[in-house]
Coordinates of C-alpha atoms and ligand atoms in Angstrom, one line a residue:
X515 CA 8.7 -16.4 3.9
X516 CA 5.2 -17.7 2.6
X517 CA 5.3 -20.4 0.5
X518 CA 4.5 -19.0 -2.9
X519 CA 2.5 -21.1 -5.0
X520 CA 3.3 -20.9 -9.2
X521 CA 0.5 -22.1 -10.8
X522 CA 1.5 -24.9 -13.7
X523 CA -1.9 -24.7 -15.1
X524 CA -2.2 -20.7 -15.8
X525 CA -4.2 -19.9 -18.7
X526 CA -4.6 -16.2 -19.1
X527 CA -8.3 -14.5 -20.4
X528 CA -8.2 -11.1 -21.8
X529 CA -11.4 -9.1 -22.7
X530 CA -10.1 -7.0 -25.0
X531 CA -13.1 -4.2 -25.7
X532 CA -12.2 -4.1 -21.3
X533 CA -8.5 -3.8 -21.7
X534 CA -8.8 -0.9 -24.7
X535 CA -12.0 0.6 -22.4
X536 CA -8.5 0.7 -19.6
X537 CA -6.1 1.7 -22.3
X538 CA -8.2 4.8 -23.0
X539 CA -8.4 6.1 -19.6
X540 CA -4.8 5.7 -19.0
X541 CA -3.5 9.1 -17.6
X542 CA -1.4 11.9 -18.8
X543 CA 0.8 12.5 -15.8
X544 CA 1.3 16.0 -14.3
X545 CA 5.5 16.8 -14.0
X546 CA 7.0 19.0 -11.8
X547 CA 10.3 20.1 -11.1
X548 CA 11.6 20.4 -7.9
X549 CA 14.7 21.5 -6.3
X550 CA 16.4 20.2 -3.1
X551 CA 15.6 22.3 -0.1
X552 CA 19.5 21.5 2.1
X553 CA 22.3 19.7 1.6
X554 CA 24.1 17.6 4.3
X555 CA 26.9 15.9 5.2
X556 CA 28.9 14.9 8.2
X557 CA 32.4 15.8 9.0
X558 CA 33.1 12.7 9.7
X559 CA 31.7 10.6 5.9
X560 CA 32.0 7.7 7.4
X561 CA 29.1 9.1 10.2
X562 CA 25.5 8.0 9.7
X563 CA 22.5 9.9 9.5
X564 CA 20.1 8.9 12.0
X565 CA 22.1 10.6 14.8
X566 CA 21.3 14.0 13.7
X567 CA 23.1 15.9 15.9
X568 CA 26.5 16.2 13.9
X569 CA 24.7 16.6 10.6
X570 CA 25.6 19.2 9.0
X571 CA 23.2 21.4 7.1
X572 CA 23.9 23.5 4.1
X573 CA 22.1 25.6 1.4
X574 CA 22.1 23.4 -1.3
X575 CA 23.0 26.0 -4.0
X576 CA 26.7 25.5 -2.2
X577 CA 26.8 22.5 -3.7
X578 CA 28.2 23.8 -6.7
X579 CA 31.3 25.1 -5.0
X580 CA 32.4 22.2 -3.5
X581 CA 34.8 20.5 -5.0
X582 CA 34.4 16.6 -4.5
X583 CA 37.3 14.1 -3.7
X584 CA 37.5 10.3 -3.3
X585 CA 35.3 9.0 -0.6
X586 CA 33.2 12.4 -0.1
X587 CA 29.7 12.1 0.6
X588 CA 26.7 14.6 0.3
X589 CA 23.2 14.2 0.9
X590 CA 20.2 16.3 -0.7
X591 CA 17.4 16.4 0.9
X592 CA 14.2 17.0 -1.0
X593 CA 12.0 18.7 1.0
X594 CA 9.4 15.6 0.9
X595 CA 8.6 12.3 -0.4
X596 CA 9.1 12.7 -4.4
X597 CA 8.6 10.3 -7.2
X598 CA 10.2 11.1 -10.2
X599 CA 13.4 11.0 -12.8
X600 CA 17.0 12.9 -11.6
X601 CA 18.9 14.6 -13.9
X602 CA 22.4 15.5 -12.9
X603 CA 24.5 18.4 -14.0
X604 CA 28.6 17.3 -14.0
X605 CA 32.0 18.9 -14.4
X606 CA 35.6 18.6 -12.9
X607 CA 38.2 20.2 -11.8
X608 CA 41.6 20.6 -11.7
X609 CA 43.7 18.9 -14.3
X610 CA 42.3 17.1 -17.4
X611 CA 39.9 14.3 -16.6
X612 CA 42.2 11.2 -16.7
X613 CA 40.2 8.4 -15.2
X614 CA 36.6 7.9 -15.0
X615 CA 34.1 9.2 -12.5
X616 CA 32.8 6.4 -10.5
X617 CA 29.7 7.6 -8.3
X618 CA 27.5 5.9 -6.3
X619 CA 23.8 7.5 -5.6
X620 CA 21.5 6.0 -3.3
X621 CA 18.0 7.2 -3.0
X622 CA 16.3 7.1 0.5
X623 CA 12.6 7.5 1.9
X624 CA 13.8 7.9 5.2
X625 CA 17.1 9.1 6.2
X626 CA 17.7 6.4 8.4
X627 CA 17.8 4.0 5.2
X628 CA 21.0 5.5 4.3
X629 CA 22.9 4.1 7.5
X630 CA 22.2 0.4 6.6
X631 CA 24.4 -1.4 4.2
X632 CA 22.7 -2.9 1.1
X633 CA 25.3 -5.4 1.1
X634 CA 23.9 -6.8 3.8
X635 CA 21.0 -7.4 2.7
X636 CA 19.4 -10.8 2.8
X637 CA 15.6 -10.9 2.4
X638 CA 13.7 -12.9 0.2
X639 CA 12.7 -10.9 -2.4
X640 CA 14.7 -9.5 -5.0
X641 CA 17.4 -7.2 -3.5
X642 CA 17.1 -5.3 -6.9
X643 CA 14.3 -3.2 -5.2
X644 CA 16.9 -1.3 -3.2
X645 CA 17.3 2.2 -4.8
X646 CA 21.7 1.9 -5.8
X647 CA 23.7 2.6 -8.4
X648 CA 27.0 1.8 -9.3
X649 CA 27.9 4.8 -12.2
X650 CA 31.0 5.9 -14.3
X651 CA 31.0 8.6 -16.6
X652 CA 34.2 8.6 -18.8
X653 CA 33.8 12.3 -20.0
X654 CA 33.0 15.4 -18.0
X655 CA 31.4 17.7 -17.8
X656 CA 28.1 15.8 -18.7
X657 CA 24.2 15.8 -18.2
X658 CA 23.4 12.6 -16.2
X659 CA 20.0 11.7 -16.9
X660 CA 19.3 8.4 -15.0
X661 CA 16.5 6.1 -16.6
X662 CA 14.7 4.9 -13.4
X663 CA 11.9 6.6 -11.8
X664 CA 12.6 6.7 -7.9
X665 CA 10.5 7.2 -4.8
X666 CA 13.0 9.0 -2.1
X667 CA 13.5 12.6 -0.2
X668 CA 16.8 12.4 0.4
X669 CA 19.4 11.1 -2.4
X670 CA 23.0 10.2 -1.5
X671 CA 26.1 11.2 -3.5
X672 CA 28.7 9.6 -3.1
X673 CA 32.3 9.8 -4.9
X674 CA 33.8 6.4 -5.3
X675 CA 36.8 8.1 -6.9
X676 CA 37.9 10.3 -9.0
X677 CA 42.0 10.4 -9.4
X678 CA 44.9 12.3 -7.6
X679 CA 44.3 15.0 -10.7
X680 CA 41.1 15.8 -11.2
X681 CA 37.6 16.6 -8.7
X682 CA 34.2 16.3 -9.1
X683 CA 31.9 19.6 -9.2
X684 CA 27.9 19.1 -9.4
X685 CA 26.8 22.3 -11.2
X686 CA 23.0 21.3 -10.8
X687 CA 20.5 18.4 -9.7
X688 CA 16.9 18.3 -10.5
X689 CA 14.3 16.3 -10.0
X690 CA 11.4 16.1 -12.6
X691 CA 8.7 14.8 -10.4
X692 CA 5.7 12.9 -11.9
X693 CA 2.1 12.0 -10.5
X694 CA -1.4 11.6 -12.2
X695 CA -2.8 14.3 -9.8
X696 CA -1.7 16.9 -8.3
X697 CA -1.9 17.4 -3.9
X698 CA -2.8 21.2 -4.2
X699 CA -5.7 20.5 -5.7
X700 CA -7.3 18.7 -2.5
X701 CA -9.0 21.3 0.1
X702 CA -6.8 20.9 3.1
X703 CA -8.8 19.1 5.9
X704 CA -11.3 20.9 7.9
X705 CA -10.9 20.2 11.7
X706 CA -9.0 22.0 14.0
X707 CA -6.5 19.5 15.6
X708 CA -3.0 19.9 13.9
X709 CA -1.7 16.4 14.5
X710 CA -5.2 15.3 12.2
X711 CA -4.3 17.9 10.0
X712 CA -0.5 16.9 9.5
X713 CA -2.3 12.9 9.6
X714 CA -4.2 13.9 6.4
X715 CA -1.7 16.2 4.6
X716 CA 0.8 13.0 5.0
X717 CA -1.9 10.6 3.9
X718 CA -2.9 12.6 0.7
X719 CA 1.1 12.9 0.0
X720 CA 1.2 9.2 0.1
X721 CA -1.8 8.6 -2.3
X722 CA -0.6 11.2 -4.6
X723 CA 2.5 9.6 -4.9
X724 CA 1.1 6.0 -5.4
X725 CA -1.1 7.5 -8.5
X726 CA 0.7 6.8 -11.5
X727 CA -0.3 5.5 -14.7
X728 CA -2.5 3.3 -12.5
X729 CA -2.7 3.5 -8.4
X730 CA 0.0 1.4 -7.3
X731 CA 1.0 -0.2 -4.5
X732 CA 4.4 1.5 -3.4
X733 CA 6.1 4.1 -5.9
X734 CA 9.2 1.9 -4.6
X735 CA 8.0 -1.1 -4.8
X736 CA 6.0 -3.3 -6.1
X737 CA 5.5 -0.7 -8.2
X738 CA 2.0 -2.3 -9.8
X739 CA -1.5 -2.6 -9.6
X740 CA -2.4 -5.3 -6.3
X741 CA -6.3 -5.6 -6.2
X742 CA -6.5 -5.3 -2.0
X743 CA -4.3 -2.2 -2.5
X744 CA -6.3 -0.3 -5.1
X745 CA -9.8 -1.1 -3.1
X746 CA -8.7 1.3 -0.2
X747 CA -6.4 3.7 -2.4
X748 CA -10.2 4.5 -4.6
X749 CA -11.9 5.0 -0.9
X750 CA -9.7 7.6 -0.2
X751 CA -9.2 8.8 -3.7
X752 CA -13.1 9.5 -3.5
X753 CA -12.4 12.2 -0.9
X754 CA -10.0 13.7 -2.0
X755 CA -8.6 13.8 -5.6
X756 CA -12.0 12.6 -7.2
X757 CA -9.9 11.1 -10.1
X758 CA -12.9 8.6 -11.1
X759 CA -11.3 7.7 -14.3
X760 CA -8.1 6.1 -12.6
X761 CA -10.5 4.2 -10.1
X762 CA -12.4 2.9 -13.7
X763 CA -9.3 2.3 -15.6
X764 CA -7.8 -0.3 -12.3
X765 CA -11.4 -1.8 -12.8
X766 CA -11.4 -2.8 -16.2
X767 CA -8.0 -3.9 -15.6
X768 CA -8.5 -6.5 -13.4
X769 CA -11.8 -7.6 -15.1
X770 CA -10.0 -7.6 -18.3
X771 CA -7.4 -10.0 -17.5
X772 CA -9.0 -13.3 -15.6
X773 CA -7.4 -16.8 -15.5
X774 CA -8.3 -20.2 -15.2
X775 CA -12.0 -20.4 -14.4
X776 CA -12.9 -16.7 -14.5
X777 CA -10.6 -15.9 -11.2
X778 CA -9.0 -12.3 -11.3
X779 CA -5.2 -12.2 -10.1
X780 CA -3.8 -10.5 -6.7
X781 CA -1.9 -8.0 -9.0
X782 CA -1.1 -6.8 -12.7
X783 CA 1.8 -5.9 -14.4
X784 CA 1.5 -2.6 -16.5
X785 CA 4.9 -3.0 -18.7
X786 CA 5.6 -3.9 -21.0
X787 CA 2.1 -5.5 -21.7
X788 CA -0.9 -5.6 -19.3
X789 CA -0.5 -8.8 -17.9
X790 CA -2.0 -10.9 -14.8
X791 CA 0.5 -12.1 -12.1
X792 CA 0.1 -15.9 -11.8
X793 CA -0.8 -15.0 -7.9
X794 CA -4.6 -15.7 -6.8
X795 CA -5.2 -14.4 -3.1
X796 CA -8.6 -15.8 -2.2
X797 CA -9.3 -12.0 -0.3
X798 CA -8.0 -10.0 -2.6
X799 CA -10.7 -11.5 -5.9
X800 CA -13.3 -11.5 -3.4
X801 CA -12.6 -7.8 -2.5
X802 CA -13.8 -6.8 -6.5
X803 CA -16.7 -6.6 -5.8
X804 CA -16.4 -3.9 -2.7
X805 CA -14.4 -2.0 -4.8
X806 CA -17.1 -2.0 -7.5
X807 CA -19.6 -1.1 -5.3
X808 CA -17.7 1.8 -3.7
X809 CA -17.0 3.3 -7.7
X810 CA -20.5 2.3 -8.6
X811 CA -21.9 4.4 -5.1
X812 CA -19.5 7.5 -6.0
X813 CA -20.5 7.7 -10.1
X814 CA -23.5 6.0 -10.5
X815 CA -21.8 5.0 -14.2
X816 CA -24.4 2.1 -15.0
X817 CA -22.3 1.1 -18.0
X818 CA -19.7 0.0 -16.0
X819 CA -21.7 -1.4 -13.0
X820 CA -23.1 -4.1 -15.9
X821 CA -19.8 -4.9 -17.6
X822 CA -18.2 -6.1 -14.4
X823 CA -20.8 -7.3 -12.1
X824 CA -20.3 -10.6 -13.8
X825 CA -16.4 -10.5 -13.1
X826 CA -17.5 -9.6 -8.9
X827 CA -19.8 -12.6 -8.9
X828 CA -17.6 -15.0 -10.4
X829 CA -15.1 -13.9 -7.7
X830 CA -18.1 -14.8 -4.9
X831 CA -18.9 -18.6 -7.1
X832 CA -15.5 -19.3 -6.8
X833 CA -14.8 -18.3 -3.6
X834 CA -17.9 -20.2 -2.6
X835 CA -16.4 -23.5 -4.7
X836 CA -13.7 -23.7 -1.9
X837 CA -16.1 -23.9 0.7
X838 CA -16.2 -27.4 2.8
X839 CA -18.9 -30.0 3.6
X840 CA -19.0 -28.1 6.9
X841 CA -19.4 -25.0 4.9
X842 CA -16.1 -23.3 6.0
X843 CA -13.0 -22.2 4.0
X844 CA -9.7 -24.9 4.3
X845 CA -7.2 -23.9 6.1
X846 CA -4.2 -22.6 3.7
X847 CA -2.8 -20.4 6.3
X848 CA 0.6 -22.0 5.4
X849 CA 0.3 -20.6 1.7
X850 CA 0.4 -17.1 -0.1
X851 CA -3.4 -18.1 -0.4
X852 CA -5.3 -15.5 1.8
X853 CA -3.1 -12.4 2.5
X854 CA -5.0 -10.6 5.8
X855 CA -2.3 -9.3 7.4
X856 CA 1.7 -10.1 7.0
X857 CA 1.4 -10.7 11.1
X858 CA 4.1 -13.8 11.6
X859 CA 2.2 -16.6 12.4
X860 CA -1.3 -15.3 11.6
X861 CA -4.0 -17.9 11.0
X862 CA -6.2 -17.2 8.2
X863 CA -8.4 -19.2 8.1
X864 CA -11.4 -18.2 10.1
X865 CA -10.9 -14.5 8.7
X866 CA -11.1 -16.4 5.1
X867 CA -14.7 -17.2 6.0
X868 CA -15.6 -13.7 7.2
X869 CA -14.6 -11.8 3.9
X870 CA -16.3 -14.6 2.2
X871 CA -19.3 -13.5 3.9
X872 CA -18.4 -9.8 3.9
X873 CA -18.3 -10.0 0.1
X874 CA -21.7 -11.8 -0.1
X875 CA -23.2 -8.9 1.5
X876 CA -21.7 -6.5 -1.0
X877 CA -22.1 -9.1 -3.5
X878 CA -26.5 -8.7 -2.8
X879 CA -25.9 -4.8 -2.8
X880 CA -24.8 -4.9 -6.2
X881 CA -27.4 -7.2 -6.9
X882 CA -29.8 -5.5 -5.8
X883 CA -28.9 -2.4 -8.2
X884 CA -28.5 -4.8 -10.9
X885 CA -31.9 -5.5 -10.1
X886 CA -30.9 -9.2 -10.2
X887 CA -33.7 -11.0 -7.7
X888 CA -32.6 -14.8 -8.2
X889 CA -29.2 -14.2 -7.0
X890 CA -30.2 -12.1 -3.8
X891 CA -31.8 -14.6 -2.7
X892 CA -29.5 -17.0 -3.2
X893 CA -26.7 -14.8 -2.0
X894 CA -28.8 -14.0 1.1
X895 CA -29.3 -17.7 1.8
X896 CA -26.1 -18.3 1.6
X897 CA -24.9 -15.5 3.7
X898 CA -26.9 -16.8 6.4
X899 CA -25.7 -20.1 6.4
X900 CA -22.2 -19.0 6.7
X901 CA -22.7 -17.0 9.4
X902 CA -24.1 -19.8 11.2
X903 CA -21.0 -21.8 10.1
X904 CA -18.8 -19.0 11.4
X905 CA -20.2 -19.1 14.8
X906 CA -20.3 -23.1 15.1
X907 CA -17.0 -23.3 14.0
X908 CA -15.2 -20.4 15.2
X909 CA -17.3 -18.9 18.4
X910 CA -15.2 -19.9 21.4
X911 CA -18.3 -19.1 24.2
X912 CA -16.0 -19.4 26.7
X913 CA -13.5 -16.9 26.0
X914 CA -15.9 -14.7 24.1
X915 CA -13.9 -14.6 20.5
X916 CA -13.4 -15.9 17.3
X917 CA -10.8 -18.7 17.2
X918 CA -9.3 -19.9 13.8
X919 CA -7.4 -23.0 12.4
X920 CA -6.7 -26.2 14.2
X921 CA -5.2 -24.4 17.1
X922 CA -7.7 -22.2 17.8
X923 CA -5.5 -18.7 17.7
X924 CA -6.9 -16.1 18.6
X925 CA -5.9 -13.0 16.6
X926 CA -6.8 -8.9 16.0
X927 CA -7.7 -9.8 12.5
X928 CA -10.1 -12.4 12.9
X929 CA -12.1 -10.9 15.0
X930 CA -11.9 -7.8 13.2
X931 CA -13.1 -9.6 9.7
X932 CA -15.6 -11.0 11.9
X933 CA -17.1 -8.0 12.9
X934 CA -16.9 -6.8 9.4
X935 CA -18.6 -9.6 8.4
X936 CA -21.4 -8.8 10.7
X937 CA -21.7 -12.0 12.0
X938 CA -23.2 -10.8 15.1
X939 CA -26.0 -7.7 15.5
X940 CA -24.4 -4.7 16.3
X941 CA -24.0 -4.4 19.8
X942 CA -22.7 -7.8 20.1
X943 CA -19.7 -6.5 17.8
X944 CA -19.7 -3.7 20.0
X945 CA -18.8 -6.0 22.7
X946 CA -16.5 -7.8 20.8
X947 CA -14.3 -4.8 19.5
X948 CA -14.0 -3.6 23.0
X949 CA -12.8 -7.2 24.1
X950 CA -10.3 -7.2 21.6
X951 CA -9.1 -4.1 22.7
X952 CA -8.8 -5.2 26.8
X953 CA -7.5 -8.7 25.7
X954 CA -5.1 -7.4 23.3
X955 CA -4.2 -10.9 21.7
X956 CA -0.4 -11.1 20.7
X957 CA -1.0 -12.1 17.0
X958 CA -1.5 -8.1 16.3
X959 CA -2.0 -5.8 13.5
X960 CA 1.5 -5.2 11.1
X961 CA 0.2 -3.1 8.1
X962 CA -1.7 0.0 8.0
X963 CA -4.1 -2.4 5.8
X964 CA -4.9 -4.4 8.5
X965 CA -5.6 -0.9 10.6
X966 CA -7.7 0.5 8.1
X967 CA -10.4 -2.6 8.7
X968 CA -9.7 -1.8 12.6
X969 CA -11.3 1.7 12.2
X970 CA -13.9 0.8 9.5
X971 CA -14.7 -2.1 12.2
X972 CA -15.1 0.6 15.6
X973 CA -16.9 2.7 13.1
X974 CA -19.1 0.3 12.3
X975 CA -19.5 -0.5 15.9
X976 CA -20.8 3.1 16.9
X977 CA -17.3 3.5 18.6
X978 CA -16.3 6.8 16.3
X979 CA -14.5 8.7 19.2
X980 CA -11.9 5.5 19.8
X981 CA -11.7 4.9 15.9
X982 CA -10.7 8.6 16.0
X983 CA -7.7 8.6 18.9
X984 CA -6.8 5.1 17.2
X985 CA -6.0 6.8 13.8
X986 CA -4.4 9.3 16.0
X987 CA -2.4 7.0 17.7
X988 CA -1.7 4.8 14.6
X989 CA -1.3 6.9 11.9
X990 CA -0.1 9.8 14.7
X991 CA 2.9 7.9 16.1
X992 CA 4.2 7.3 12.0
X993 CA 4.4 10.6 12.1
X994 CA 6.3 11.4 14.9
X995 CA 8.5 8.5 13.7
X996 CA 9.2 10.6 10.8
X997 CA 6.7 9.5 7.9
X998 CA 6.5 12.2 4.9
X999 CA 4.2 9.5 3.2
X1000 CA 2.6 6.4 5.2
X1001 CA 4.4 3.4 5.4
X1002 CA 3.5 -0.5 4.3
X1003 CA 4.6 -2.1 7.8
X1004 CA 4.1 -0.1 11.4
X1005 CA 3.9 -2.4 14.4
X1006 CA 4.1 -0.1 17.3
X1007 CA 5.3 -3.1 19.1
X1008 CA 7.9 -3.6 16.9
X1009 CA 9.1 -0.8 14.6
X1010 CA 11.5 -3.1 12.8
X1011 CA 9.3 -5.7 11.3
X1012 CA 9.6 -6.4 8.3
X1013 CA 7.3 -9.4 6.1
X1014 CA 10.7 -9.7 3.8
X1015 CA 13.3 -10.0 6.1
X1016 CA 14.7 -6.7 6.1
X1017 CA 13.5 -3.4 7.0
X1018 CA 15.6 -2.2 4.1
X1019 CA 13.2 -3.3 1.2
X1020 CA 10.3 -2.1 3.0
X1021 CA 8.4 0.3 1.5
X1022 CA 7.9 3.9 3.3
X1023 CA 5.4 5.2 0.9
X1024 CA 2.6 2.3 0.7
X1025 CA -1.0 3.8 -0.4
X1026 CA -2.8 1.1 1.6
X1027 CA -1.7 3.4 4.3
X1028 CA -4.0 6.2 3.3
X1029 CA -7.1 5.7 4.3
X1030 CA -7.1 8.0 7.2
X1031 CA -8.0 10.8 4.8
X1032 CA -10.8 8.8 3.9
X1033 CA -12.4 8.2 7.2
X1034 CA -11.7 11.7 8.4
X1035 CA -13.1 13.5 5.4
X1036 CA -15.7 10.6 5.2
X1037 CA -17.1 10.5 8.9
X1038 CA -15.5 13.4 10.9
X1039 CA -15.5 16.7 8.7
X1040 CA -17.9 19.4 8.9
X1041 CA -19.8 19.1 5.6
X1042 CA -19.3 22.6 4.3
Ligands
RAM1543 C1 3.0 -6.8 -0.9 C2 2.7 -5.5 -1.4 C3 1.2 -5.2 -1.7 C4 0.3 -6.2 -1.1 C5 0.8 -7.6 -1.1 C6 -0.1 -8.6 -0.5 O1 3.8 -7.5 -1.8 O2 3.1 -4.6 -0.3 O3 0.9 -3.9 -1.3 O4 -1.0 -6.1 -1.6 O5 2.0 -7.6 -0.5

């Protein structure tokens, strides 16, 4: 568990003509209403699920004839990952209904969630995440309309009791599904091999699914606007559901809701007011500017290019404010301070310095379209001197990486941020990438975050055909693991890791995990 730092000294700036400019381009979400596709069960209730073998599969319109006892248990499966509201239709049977219905409904990403025990739960953050209810309804028949949105494709039923008179019959279930765009409207992708296909169709499903009223992070959980998140969920939106005005709205967001000395937070809170989570994550500000960048390059809307340059540069002043005599970034690896990767033990330090630089360089791009001389030079000074910094400080000549902290670890994501970074000219990266790869260091990648800067990092790196069989062996092996949507955490080294303790509050539909669909429709489609 990182140690999580709560500011004392939090003093919130809002830009109010930013937050209304945000408020106005808030979305009208598109609902649909979908049906499950089969029903299952097991002979045996007390059975899991991952074993499929003795699931049994039904139509679901036979759910209506079944008439439900104490301790039965259905599952309806969906069809795919769905985010939306469930409305249940409920009646009894038998004699008059002399004791309350007490249901419990479970909602599941994957079907193996439904053989763990929430009771057993013990992670550190809040177990309330976990997708349970506890429900009686005192008169029958009735229309169930639960109040929270879920993210699942399968929902459990499960009747806690009824009495020794009456059953349980469920006329109807229907799901009113809700997104601020809509997956048919993106062109399926244009290359011939099925497992990219089913790699983008699964990516796109995740990103659609993440859109709400603003892109968040997991339609489970967090549920809200994190600014690393939302910088690759607009790359990939670009490709595919062009929906410029959410990628403007997240913007003005951010910018509109600074603290303490101009720094923007990690994430926002939507509800029931915008407001900034007391969190800063040194990356994540520094990433702003990137993300402007990448809107600015897709709409070429000067008007918003000029209101929040300011907010990107502040992010690059501050970041530069942390910097040492020996013109490095502390070490704070033992804090929520600089998120990289959730890799156990990962030292951030070194990698802190890289997107430092890596933002500098975006930092004089948008300079430069800003027209603003004085500060690309003073950007590209500074850029220089850090990548000298970098090298003196972190280049380990002997064994031909990037080491970081006091003991030296050697780690994927340094040398990936290094790359990034460009520290080196091209073909030296080159060389490095491909090292990485033989060496294999055991402080790996754990998010598909972490991944995406893997593949931008070979692309950059003129290694296109590896980035390509990466994503396909990434992204690929997700989804023979199962993924309808792209998950938060996939070590293919170990598929049980979890940053929180327990697999269980994971989330299984994460849009940091997207970005395939950008860098296939980016870099690998035929332009038609
Ligand atoms: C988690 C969320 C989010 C991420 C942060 C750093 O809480 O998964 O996506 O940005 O970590």
């Amino acid at each position: 568990m990182p140690a999580v730092c709560i500011l004392d000294d939090f003093e919130v700036h809002k830009n109010e003509e930013f937050l209304k400019i945000a408020e106005e381009l808030k979305p009208e979400l598109i609902t649909t209403q979908v049906k499950p596709v089969r029903l299952l069960y097991k002979e045996n209730p007390g059975e899991g699920f991952s074993d499929k073998k003795n699931v049994k599969e039904e139509e679901p319109s036979l759910l209506s004839g079944k008439v439900l006892k104490k301790d039965d248990r259905v599952v309806l499966d969906f069809g795919d990952h769905q985010v939306g509201y469930v409305t249940l239709d409920l009646a009894s049977t038998g004699s008059h209904q002399d004791a309350p219905l007490y249901l419990y409904l479970r909602f599941a990403e994957r079907i193996e969630e439904l053989d763990s025990d929430p009771a057993e739960y013990n992670g550190w953050i809040s177990k309330s995440w976990l997708q349970q209810e506890h429900i009686h309804v005192d008169v029958l028949p009735a229309r169930l309309e639960l109040p929270r949105r879920y993210a699942f494709r399968y929902m459990e039923i499960n009747v806690i009791d009824v009495s020794m008179k009456f059953s349980l019959v469920i006329n109807d279930v229907t799901l009113k599904a809700v997104s601020a765009v809509s997956q048919d409207d993106v062109e399926p992708l244009a290359m011939d091999d099925p497992l990219l296909q089913r790699i983008d169709r699964v990516a796109t499903r995740t990103l659609q699914n993440c859109m709400q009223d603003v892109f968040e992070d997991g339609p489970k959980r967090d549920r809200r606007l994190w600014l690393g998140d939302l910088r690759l969920q607009a790359r990939a939106n670009y490709q595919t559901f062009k929906n410029y005005d959410m990628a403007k709205r997240c913007l003005y967001l951010f910018a509109g809701m600074t603290f303490n000395e101009g720094k923007l937070a990690a994430c926002l809170f939507l509800d029931p007011e915008p407001e900034p989570d007391d969190t800063y994550l040194f990356d994540y500000a520094l990433l702003f500017g990137s993300a402007l960048l990448d809107y600015y390059e897709e709409t070429k809307d000067e008007k918003t290019l000029k209101d929040l340059y300011p907010v990107a540069m502040r992010q690059i002043e501050i970041g530069l404010d942390y910097l040492t005599e020996d013109n490095i970034v502390p070490d704070h690896s033992d804090e929520f301070w600089c998120f990289v990767d959730w890799g156990d033990g990962l030292n951030s330090q070194a990698a802190s310095l890289a997107i430092l630089i890596y933002s500098i360089r975006y930092g004089i791009r948008l300079a430069k379209y800003m027209g603003d001389t004085d500060r690309i030079d003073l950007l590209q000074k500074k850029e220089e001197e850090l990548k000298k910094s970098a090298v003196e400080h972190f280049w380990d000549e002997e064994q031909q990486m990037f080491v970081s902290g006091e003991e030296r670890q050697i780690s994927w994501a340094t040398q990936i941020w290094m790359i990034l970074a460009r520290v080196f000219p091209k073909e030296k990266n080159r060389e490095l990438i491909l090292r990485t790869i033989e060496v294999n260091p055991r402080i790996r990648m754990v998010t598909p975050y972490m991944y995406h800067h893997y593949i931008d990092a070979l692309i950059r790196s003129d290694e296109k055909e590896r980035a390509l069989n990466e994503m396909k062996r990434y992204w690929g092996e997700m989804v023979h693991d199962g993924a309808d949507t792209f998950w938060e955490v996939y070590n293919p080294y170990n598929k049980y890791e979890s940053p929180y303790g327990s697999v269980m509050i994971n989330s299984y539909c994460h849009a940091w995990s997207c970005t395939p669909t950008y860098f296939l429709r980016k870099f690998y489609e035929e332009k038609k």
